[in-house]
mmCIF file of N, CA and C in Angstrom:
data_model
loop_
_atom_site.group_PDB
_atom_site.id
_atom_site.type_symbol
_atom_site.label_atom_id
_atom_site.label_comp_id
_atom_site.label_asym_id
_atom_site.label_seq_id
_atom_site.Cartn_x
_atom_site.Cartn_y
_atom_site.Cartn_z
ATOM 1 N N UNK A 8 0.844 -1.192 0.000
ATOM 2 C CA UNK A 8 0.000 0.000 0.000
ATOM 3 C C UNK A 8 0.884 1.250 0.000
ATOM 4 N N UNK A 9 0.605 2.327 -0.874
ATOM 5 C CA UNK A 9 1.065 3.604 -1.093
ATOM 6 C C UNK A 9 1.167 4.382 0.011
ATOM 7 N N UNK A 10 1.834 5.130 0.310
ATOM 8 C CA UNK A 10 1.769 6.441 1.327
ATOM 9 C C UNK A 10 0.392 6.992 1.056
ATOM 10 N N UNK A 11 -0.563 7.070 1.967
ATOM 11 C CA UNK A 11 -1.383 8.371 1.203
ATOM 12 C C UNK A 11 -1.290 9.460 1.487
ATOM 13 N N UNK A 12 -0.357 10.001 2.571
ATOM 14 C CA UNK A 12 0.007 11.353 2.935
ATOM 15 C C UNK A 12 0.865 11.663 1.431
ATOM 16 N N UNK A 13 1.652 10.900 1.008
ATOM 17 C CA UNK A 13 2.491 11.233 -0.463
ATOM 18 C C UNK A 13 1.872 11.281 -1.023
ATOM 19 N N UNK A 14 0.559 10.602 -1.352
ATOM 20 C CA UNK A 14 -0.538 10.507 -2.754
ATOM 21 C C UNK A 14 -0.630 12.131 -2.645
ATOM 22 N N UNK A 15 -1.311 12.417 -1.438
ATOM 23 C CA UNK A 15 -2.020 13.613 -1.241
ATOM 24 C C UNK A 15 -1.106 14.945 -1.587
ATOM 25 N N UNK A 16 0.396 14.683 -1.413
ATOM 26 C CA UNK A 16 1.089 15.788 -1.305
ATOM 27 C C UNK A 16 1.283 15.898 -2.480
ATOM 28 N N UNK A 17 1.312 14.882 -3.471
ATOM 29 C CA UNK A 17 1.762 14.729 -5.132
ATOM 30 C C UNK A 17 0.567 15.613 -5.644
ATOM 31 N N UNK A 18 -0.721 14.834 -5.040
ATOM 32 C CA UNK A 18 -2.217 15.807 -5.904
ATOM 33 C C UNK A 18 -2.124 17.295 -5.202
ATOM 34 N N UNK A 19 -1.997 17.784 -4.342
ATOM 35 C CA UNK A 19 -1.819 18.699 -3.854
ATOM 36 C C UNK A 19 -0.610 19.947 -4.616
ATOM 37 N N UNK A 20 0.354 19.481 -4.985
ATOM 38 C CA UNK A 20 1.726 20.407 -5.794
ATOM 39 C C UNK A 20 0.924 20.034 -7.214
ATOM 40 N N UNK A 21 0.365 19.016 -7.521
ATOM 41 C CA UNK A 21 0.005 19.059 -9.099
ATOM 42 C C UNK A 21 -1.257 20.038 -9.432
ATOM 43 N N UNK A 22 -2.454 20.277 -8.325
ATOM 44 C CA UNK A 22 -3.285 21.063 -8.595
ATOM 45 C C UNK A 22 -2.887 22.521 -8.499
ATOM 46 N N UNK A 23 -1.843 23.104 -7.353
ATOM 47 C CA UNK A 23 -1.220 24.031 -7.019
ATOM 48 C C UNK A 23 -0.616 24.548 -8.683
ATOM 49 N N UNK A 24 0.046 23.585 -9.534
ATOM 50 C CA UNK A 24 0.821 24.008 -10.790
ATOM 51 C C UNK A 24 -0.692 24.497 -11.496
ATOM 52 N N UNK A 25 -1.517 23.714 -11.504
ATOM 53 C CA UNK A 25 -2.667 23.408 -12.354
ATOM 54 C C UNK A 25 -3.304 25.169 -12.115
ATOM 55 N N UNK A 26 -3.145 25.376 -11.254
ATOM 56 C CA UNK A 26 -3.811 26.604 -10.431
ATOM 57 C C UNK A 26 -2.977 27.938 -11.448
ATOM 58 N N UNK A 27 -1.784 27.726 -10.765
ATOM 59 C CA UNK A 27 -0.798 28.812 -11.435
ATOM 60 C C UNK A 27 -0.970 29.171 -12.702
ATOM 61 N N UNK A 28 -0.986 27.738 -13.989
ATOM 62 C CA UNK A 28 -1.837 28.296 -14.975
ATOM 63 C C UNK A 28 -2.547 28.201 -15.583
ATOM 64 N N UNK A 29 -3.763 28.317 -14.903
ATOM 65 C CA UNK A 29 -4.838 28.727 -14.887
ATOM 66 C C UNK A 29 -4.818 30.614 -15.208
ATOM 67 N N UNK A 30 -4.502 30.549 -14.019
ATOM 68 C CA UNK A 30 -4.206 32.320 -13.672
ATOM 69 C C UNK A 30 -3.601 33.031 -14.310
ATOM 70 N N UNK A 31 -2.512 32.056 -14.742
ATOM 71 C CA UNK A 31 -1.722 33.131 -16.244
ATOM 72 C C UNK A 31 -2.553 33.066 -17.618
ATOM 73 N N UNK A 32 -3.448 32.085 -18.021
ATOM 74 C CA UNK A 32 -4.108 32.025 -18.783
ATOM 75 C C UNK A 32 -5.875 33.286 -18.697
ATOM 76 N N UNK A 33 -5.780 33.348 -17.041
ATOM 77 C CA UNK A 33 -6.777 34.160 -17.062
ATOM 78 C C UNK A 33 -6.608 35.411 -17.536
ATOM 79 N N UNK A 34 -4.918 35.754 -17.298
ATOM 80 C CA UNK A 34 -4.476 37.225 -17.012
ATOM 81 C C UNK A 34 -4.593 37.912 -18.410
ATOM 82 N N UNK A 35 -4.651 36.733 -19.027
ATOM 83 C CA UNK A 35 -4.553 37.481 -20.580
ATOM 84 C C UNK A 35 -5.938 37.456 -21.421
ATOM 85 N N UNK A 36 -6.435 36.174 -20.495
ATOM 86 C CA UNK A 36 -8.194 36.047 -21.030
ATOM 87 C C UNK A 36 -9.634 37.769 -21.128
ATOM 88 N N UNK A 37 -10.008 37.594 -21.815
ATOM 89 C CA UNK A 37 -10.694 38.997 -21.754
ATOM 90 C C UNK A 37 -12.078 39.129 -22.045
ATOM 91 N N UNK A 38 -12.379 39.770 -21.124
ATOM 92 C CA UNK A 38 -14.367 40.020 -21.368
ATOM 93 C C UNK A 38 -14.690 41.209 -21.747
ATOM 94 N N UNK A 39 -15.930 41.202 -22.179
ATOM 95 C CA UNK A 39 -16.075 42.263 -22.730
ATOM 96 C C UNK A 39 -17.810 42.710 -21.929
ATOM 97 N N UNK A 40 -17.168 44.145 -21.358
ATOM 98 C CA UNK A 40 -19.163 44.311 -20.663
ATOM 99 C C UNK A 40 -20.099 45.241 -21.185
ATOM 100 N N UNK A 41 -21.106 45.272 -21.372
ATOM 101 C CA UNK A 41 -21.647 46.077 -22.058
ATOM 102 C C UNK A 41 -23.074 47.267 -21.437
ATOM 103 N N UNK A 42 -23.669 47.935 -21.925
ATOM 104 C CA UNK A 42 -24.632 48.610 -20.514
ATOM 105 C C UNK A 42 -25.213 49.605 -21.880
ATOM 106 N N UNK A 43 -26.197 50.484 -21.538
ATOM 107 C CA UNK A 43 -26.569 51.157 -22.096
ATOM 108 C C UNK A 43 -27.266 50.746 -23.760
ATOM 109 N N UNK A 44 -27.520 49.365 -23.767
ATOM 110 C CA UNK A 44 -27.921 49.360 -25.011
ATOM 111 C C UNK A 44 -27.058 49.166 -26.097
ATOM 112 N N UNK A 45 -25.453 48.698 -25.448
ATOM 113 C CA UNK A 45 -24.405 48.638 -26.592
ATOM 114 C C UNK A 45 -23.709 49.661 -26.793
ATOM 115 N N UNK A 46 -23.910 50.932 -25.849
ATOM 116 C CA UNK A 46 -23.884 52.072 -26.476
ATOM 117 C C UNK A 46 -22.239 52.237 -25.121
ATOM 118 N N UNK A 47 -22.271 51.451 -24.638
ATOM 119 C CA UNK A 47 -20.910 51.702 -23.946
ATOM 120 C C UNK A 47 -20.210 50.064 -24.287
ATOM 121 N N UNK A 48 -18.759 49.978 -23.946
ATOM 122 C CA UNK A 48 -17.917 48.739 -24.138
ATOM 123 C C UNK A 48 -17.085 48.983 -23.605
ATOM 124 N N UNK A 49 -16.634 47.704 -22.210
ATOM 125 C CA UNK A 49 -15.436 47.789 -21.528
ATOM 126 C C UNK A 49 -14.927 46.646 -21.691
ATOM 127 N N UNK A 50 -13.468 46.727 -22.248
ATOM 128 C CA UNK A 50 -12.634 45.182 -22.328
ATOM 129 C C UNK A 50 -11.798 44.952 -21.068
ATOM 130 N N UNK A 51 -12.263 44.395 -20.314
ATOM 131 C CA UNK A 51 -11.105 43.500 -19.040
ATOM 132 C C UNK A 51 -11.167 42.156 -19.114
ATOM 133 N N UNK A 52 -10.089 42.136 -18.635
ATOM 134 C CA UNK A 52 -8.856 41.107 -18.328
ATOM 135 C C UNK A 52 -9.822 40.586 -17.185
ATOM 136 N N UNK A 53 -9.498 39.103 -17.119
ATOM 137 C CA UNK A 53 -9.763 37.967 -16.192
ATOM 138 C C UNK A 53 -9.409 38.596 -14.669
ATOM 139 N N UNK A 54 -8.265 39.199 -14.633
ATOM 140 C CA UNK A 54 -7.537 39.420 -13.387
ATOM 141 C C UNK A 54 -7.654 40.958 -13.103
ATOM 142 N N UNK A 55 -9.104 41.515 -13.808
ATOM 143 C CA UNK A 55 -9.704 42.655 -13.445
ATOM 144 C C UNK A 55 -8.865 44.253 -13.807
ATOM 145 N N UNK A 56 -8.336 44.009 -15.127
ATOM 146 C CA UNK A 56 -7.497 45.034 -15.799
ATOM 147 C C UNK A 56 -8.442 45.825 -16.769
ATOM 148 N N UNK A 57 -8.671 46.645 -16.730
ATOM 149 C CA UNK A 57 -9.628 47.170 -18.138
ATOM 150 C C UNK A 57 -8.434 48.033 -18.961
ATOM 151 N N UNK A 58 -8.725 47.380 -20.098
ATOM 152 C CA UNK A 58 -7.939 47.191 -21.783
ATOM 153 C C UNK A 58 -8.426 48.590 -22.237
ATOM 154 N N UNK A 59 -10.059 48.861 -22.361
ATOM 155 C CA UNK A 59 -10.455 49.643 -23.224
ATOM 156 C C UNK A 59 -11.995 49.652 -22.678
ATOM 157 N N UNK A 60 -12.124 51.269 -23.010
ATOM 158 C CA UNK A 60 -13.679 52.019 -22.994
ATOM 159 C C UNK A 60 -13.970 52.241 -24.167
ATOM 160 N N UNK A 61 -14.815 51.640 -24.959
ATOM 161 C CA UNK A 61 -15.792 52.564 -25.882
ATOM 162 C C UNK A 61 -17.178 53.191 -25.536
ATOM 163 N N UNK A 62 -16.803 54.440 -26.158
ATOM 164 C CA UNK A 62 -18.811 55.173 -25.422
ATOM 165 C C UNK A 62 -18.843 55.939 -26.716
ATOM 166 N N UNK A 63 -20.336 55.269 -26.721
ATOM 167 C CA UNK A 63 -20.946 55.947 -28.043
ATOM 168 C C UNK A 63 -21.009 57.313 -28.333
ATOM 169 N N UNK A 64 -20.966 58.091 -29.174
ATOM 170 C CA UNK A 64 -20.828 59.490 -29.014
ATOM 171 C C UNK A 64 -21.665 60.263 -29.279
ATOM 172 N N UNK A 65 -23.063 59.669 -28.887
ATOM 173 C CA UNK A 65 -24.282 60.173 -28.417
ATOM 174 C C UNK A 65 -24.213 60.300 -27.207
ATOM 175 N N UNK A 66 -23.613 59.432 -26.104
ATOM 176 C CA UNK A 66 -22.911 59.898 -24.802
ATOM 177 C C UNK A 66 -22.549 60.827 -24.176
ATOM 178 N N UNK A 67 -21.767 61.591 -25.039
ATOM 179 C CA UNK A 67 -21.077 62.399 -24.797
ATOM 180 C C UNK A 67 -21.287 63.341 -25.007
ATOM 181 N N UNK A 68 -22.985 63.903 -24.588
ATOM 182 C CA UNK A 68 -23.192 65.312 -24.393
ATOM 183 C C UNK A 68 -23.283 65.557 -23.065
ATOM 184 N N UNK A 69 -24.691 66.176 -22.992
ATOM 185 C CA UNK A 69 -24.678 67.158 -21.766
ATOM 186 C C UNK A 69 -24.953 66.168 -20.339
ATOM 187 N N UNK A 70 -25.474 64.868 -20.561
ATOM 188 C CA UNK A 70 -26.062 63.815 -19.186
ATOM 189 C C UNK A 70 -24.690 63.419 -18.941
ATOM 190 N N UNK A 71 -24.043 64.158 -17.964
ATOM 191 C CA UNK A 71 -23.033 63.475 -17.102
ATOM 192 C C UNK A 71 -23.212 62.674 -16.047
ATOM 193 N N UNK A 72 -24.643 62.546 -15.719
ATOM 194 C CA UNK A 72 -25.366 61.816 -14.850
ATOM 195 C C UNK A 72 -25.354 60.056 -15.329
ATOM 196 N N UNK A 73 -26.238 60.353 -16.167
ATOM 197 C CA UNK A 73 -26.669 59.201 -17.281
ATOM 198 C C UNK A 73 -24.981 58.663 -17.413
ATOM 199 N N UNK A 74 -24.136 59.310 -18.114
ATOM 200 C CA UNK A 74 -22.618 58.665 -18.928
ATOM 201 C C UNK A 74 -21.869 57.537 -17.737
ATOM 202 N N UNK A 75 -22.429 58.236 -16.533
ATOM 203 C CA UNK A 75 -21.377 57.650 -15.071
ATOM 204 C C UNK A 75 -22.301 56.490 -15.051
ATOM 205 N N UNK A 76 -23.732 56.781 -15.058
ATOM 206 C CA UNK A 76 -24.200 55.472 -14.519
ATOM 207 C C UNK A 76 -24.482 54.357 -15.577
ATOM 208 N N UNK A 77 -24.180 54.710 -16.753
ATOM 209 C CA UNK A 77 -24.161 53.515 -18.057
ATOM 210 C C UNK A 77 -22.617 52.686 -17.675
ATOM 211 N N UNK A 78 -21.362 54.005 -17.478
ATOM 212 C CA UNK A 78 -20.132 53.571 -17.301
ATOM 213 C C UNK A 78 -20.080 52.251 -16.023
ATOM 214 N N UNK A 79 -20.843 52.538 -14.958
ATOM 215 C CA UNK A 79 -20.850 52.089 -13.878
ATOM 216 C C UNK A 79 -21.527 50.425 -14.431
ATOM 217 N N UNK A 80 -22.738 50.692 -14.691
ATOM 218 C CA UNK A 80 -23.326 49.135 -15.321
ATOM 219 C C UNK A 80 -21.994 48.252 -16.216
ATOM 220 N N UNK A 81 -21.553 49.195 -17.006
ATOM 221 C CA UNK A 81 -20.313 48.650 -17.963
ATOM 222 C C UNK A 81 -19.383 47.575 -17.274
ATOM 223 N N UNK A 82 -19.061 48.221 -16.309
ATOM 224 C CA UNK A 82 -17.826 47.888 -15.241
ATOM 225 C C UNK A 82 -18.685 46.643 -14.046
ATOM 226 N N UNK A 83 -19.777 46.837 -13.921
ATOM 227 C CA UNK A 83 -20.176 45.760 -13.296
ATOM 228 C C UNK A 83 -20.517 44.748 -14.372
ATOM 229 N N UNK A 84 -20.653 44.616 -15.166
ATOM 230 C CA UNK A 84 -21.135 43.886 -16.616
ATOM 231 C C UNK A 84 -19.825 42.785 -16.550
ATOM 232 N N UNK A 85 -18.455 43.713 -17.119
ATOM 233 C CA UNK A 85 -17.221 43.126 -17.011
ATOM 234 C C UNK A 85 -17.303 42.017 -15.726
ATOM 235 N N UNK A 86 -17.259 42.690 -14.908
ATOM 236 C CA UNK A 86 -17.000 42.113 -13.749
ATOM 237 C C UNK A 86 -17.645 40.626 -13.264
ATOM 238 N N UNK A 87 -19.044 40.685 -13.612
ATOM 239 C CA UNK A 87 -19.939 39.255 -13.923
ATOM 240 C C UNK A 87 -19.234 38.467 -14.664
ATOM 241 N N UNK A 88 -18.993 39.002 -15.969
ATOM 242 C CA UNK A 88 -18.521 38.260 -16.759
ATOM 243 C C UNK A 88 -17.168 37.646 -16.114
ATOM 244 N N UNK A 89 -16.220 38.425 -15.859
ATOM 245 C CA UNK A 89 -15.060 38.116 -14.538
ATOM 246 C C UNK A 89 -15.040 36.368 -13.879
ATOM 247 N N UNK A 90 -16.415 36.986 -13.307
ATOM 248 C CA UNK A 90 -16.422 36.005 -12.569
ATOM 249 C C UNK A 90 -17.032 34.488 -13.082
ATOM 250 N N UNK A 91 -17.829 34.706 -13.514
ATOM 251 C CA UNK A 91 -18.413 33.838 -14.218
ATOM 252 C C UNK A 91 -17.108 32.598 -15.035
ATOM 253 N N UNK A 92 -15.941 33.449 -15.684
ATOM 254 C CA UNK A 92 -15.105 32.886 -16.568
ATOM 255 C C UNK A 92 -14.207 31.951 -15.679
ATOM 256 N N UNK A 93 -13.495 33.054 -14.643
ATOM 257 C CA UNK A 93 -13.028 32.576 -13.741
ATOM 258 C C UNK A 93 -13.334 30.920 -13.098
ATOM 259 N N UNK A 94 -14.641 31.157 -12.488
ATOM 260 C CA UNK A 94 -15.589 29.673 -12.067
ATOM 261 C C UNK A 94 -15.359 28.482 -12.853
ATOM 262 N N UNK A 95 -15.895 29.095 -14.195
ATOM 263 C CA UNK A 95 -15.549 28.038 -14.891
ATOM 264 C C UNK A 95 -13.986 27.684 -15.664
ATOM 265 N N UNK A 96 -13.349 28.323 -15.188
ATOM 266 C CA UNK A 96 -11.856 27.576 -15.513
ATOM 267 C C UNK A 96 -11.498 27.026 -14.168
ATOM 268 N N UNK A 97 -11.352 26.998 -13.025
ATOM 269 C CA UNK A 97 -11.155 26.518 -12.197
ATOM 270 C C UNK A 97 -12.017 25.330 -11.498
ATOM 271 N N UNK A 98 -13.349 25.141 -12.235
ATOM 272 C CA UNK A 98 -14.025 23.810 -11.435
ATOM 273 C C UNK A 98 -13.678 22.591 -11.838
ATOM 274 N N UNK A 99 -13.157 22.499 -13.093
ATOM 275 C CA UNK A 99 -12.011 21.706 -13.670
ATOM 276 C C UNK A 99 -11.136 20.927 -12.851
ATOM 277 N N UNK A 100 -10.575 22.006 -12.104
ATOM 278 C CA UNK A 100 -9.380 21.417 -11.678
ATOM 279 C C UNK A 100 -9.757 21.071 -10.435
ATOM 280 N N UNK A 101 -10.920 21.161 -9.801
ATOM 281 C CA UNK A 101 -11.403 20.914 -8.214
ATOM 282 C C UNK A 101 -11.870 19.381 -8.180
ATOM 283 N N UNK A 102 -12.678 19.170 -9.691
ATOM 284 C CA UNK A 102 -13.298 18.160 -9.794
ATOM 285 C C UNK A 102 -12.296 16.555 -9.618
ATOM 286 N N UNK A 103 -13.255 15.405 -8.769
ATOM 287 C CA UNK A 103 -12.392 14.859 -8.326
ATOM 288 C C UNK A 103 -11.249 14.637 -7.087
ATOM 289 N N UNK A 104 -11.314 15.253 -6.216
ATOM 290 C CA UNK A 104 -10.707 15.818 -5.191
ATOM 291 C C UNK A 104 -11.359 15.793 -4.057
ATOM 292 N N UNK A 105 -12.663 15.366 -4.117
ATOM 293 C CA UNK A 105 -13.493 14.990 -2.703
ATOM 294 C C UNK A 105 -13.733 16.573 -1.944
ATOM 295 N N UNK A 106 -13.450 17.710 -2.412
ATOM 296 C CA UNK A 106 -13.941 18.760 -2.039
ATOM 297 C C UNK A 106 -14.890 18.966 -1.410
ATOM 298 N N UNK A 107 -15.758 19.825 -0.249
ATOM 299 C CA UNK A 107 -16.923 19.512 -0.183
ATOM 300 C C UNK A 107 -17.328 20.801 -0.954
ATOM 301 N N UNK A 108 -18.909 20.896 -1.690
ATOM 302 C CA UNK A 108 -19.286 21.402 -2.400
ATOM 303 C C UNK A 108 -19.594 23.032 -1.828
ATOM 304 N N UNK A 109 -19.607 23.775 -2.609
ATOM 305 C CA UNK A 109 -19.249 25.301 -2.457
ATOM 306 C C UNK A 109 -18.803 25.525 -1.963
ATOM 307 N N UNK A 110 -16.983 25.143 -1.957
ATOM 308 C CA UNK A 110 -15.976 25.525 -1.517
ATOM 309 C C UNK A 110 -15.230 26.357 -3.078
ATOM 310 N N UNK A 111 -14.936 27.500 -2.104
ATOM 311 C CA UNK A 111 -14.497 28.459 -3.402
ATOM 312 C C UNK A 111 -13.307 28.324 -3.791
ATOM 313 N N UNK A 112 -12.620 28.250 -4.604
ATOM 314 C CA UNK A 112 -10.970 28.118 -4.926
ATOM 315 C C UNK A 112 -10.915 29.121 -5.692
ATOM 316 N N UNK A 113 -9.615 29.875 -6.213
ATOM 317 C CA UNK A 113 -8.574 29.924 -4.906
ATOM 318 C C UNK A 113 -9.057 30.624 -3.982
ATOM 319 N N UNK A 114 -8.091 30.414 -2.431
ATOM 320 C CA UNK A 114 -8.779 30.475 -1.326
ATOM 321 C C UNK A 114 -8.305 32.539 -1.022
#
């Protein structure tokens, strides 16, 4: 019979690598959020970088009210999306592992 403290430490450094890239793969992965009807576009990064704003340039008159709070939906838009991507690259690597269920990784 095997060590299973070694089994465990082997699956343990192999999910740890598995993890790492993951994360470099996220860093470069990119969503795109949207708000206003299309009329705004924010590109971020997995690891919560925003790339780029587009705002329609009907926007960009006089509702500075309106522009913040389309911008604001934009950025929470991204951010769903964020997460959402995230989840699903990482349940992958949980699966199998006797986890108990809605345990969040990484910790």
């Amino acid at each position: 019979m095997k060590n299973p403290l070694g089994q465990m430490m082997k699956q343990a450094q192999k999910m740890q690598e598995q993890m790492q890239e993951a994360q470099a793969e996220l860093a470069e992965l990119e969503v795109q959020g949207q708000a206003g009807g299309g009329m705004v576009h924010l590109t971020m990064t997995c690891r919560h970088e925003v790339r780029s704003i587009n705002i329609d340039q009907e926007l960009l008159g006089d509702d500075r009210e309106m522009l913040e709070d389309v911008l604001v939906a934009a950025f929470n838009d991204a951010l769903r999306k964020v997460e959402t991507t995230s989840k699903e690259k990482y349940s992958g690597m949980t699966s199998g592992m006797g986890l108990p269920p809605g345990l969040n990784l990484p910790f």
